[in-house]
C-alpha cells in the first residue's frame, strides 16, 4: 500500500480502488484529472470553490479551511473523497467546465457522484442574525454524507 493513499471497497469486491488521502487537485486541470481518477475508483469528488480577494467574503474561505477542512474529523472523513479546489474568479476557459455549479458566494462546496450528479451545494456556514457561524464538524460530515454515494461495507 502506498503511503498517503486510502483503500476503498469498490462495487467489485475483488478490486480495491485507491484515492489520494491528502492530495488536493487544483483548478480545471485538476478537476479533469479527478474525473479520470473517479472513473477508476468509483469515489465521489469533493469540489470546493474558494476566493480570497472579495471584500464581502474575506475571511470565510480561510475560516472554513482552517477550522472546517482541517478539523480532524472532517479531514479524516474526506480521505475517501477525491478532493478538488478551484479558485474564483474563474478564468474564461474554465467557465464552461464549471457552469453547472451555481453559487453567488464562497466557500462553495459540492459532492459530485460517479454518475455526474451533484445534488446541490453543501452549506458549511449557518447565518443566525446575518452573521456567519461555521457548522460543527459532525453537521458538516452529516451534510456531506447525505449527498454522497453510500459506501460499500
XYZ file of C-alpha atoms in Angstrom:
153
model
C 0.000 0.000 0.000
C 1.318 3.434 -0.926
C 1.752 5.992 1.821
C -0.902 8.703 1.599
C -3.477 6.554 -0.173
C -6.624 5.080 1.333
C -8.207 1.859 0.100
C -11.921 1.869 -0.676
C -14.074 -1.151 -1.240
C -15.457 -0.841 -4.753
C -18.585 -2.323 -6.281
C -16.378 -5.233 -7.373
C -15.268 -6.896 -4.105
C -12.039 -8.328 -5.559
C -10.884 -4.879 -6.672
C -9.628 -2.292 -4.210
C -9.839 1.228 -5.589
C -7.486 3.890 -4.253
C -7.825 7.621 -3.851
C -5.140 10.037 -2.625
C -5.898 10.569 1.056
C -4.396 14.047 1.415
C -3.923 15.281 -2.156
C -5.943 18.200 -3.472
C -6.299 18.592 -7.233
C -6.278 22.254 -8.342
C -8.400 24.155 -10.881
C -9.849 22.973 -14.161
C -6.945 20.670 -14.986
C -7.163 19.117 -11.544
C -10.905 18.661 -11.939
C -10.366 16.778 -15.207
C -7.727 14.591 -13.519
C -10.132 13.974 -10.637
C -12.872 12.862 -13.038
C -10.458 10.364 -14.609
C -9.498 9.048 -11.183
C -13.183 8.871 -10.300
C -13.777 6.563 -13.291
C -11.062 4.242 -11.959
C -12.063 4.306 -8.296
C -15.787 4.994 -8.150
C -15.114 7.578 -5.419
C -17.071 10.802 -5.057
C -15.419 14.137 -5.831
C -15.390 16.782 -3.094
C -15.402 20.076 -5.025
C -14.514 23.289 -3.207
C -14.632 26.757 -4.797
C -12.782 29.459 -2.866
C -11.976 33.130 -3.168
C -9.599 35.142 -1.022
C -9.914 38.590 -2.600
C -13.596 39.534 -2.424
C -14.366 42.060 0.331
C -17.807 40.665 1.255
C -16.383 37.192 1.705
C -12.937 37.977 3.020
C -12.051 35.531 5.718
C -14.835 32.972 5.213
C -12.804 30.692 2.944
C -9.780 30.811 5.214
C -12.034 30.252 8.233
C -13.600 27.222 6.515
C -10.170 25.893 5.546
C -8.529 26.259 8.961
C -11.451 25.422 11.254
C -13.595 23.203 8.987
C -11.484 21.357 6.433
C -8.544 20.899 8.788
C -10.699 19.722 11.683
C -9.521 16.188 12.481
C -12.901 14.513 12.000
C -13.656 16.344 8.734
C -10.231 15.787 7.187
C -10.315 12.105 8.143
C -13.831 11.747 6.712
C -12.720 13.356 3.430
C -9.894 10.853 2.932
C -12.327 8.703 0.937
C -13.067 11.559 -1.487
C -11.162 12.870 -4.483
C -10.632 16.481 -3.448
C -10.603 19.407 -5.889
C -10.021 23.067 -5.073
C -10.951 25.800 -7.588
C -10.029 29.455 -7.138
C -12.527 32.127 -8.072
C -12.995 34.125 -10.184
C -12.883 31.546 -12.924
C -10.700 32.113 -15.930
C -12.611 32.400 -19.188
C -11.603 28.905 -20.340
C -12.780 27.421 -17.007
C -16.264 28.924 -17.125
C -17.757 26.233 -19.355
C -16.340 23.402 -17.233
C -17.859 24.782 -14.040
C -21.013 26.467 -15.437
C -23.346 23.880 -13.886
C -22.255 24.770 -10.344
C -24.335 27.804 -9.478
C -23.479 29.907 -6.446
C -23.040 33.553 -5.526
C -20.679 33.378 -2.584
C -17.747 31.316 -1.451
C -16.869 28.992 0.093
C -18.975 26.822 -2.201
C -18.849 23.074 -1.628
C -20.314 20.275 -3.761
C -20.068 16.495 -3.905
C -20.012 15.013 -7.407
C -21.013 11.347 -7.587
C -19.574 8.932 -10.182
C -22.723 9.282 -12.297
C -22.070 13.045 -12.547
C -24.805 14.118 -10.129
C -24.282 16.883 -7.609
C -27.458 17.195 -5.534
C -26.784 20.778 -4.524
C -24.454 22.995 -2.616
C -23.398 21.974 0.865
C -23.705 24.884 3.269
C -20.754 24.947 5.670
C -21.938 28.081 7.491
C -25.183 28.891 9.246
C -26.239 32.536 9.265
C -28.037 33.375 12.512
C -28.727 37.113 12.726
C -26.940 37.572 9.355
C -23.593 36.630 10.932
C -21.637 33.598 9.735
C -21.226 30.682 12.104
C -19.226 27.670 10.971
C -21.229 24.468 11.324
C -19.932 21.805 13.667
C -17.719 19.050 12.251
C -20.472 16.481 12.853
C -23.046 18.615 10.991
C -20.650 19.154 8.073
C -19.948 15.429 7.859
C -23.674 14.644 8.042
C -24.445 17.130 5.255
C -21.699 15.701 3.035
C -22.886 12.148 3.755
C -26.463 12.974 2.727
C -25.403 13.771 -0.849
C -22.623 11.204 -1.186
C -22.666 7.756 -2.742
C -23.272 5.192 0.004
C -20.042 3.364 0.810
C -19.950 -0.412 0.406
C -19.230 -2.300 3.609
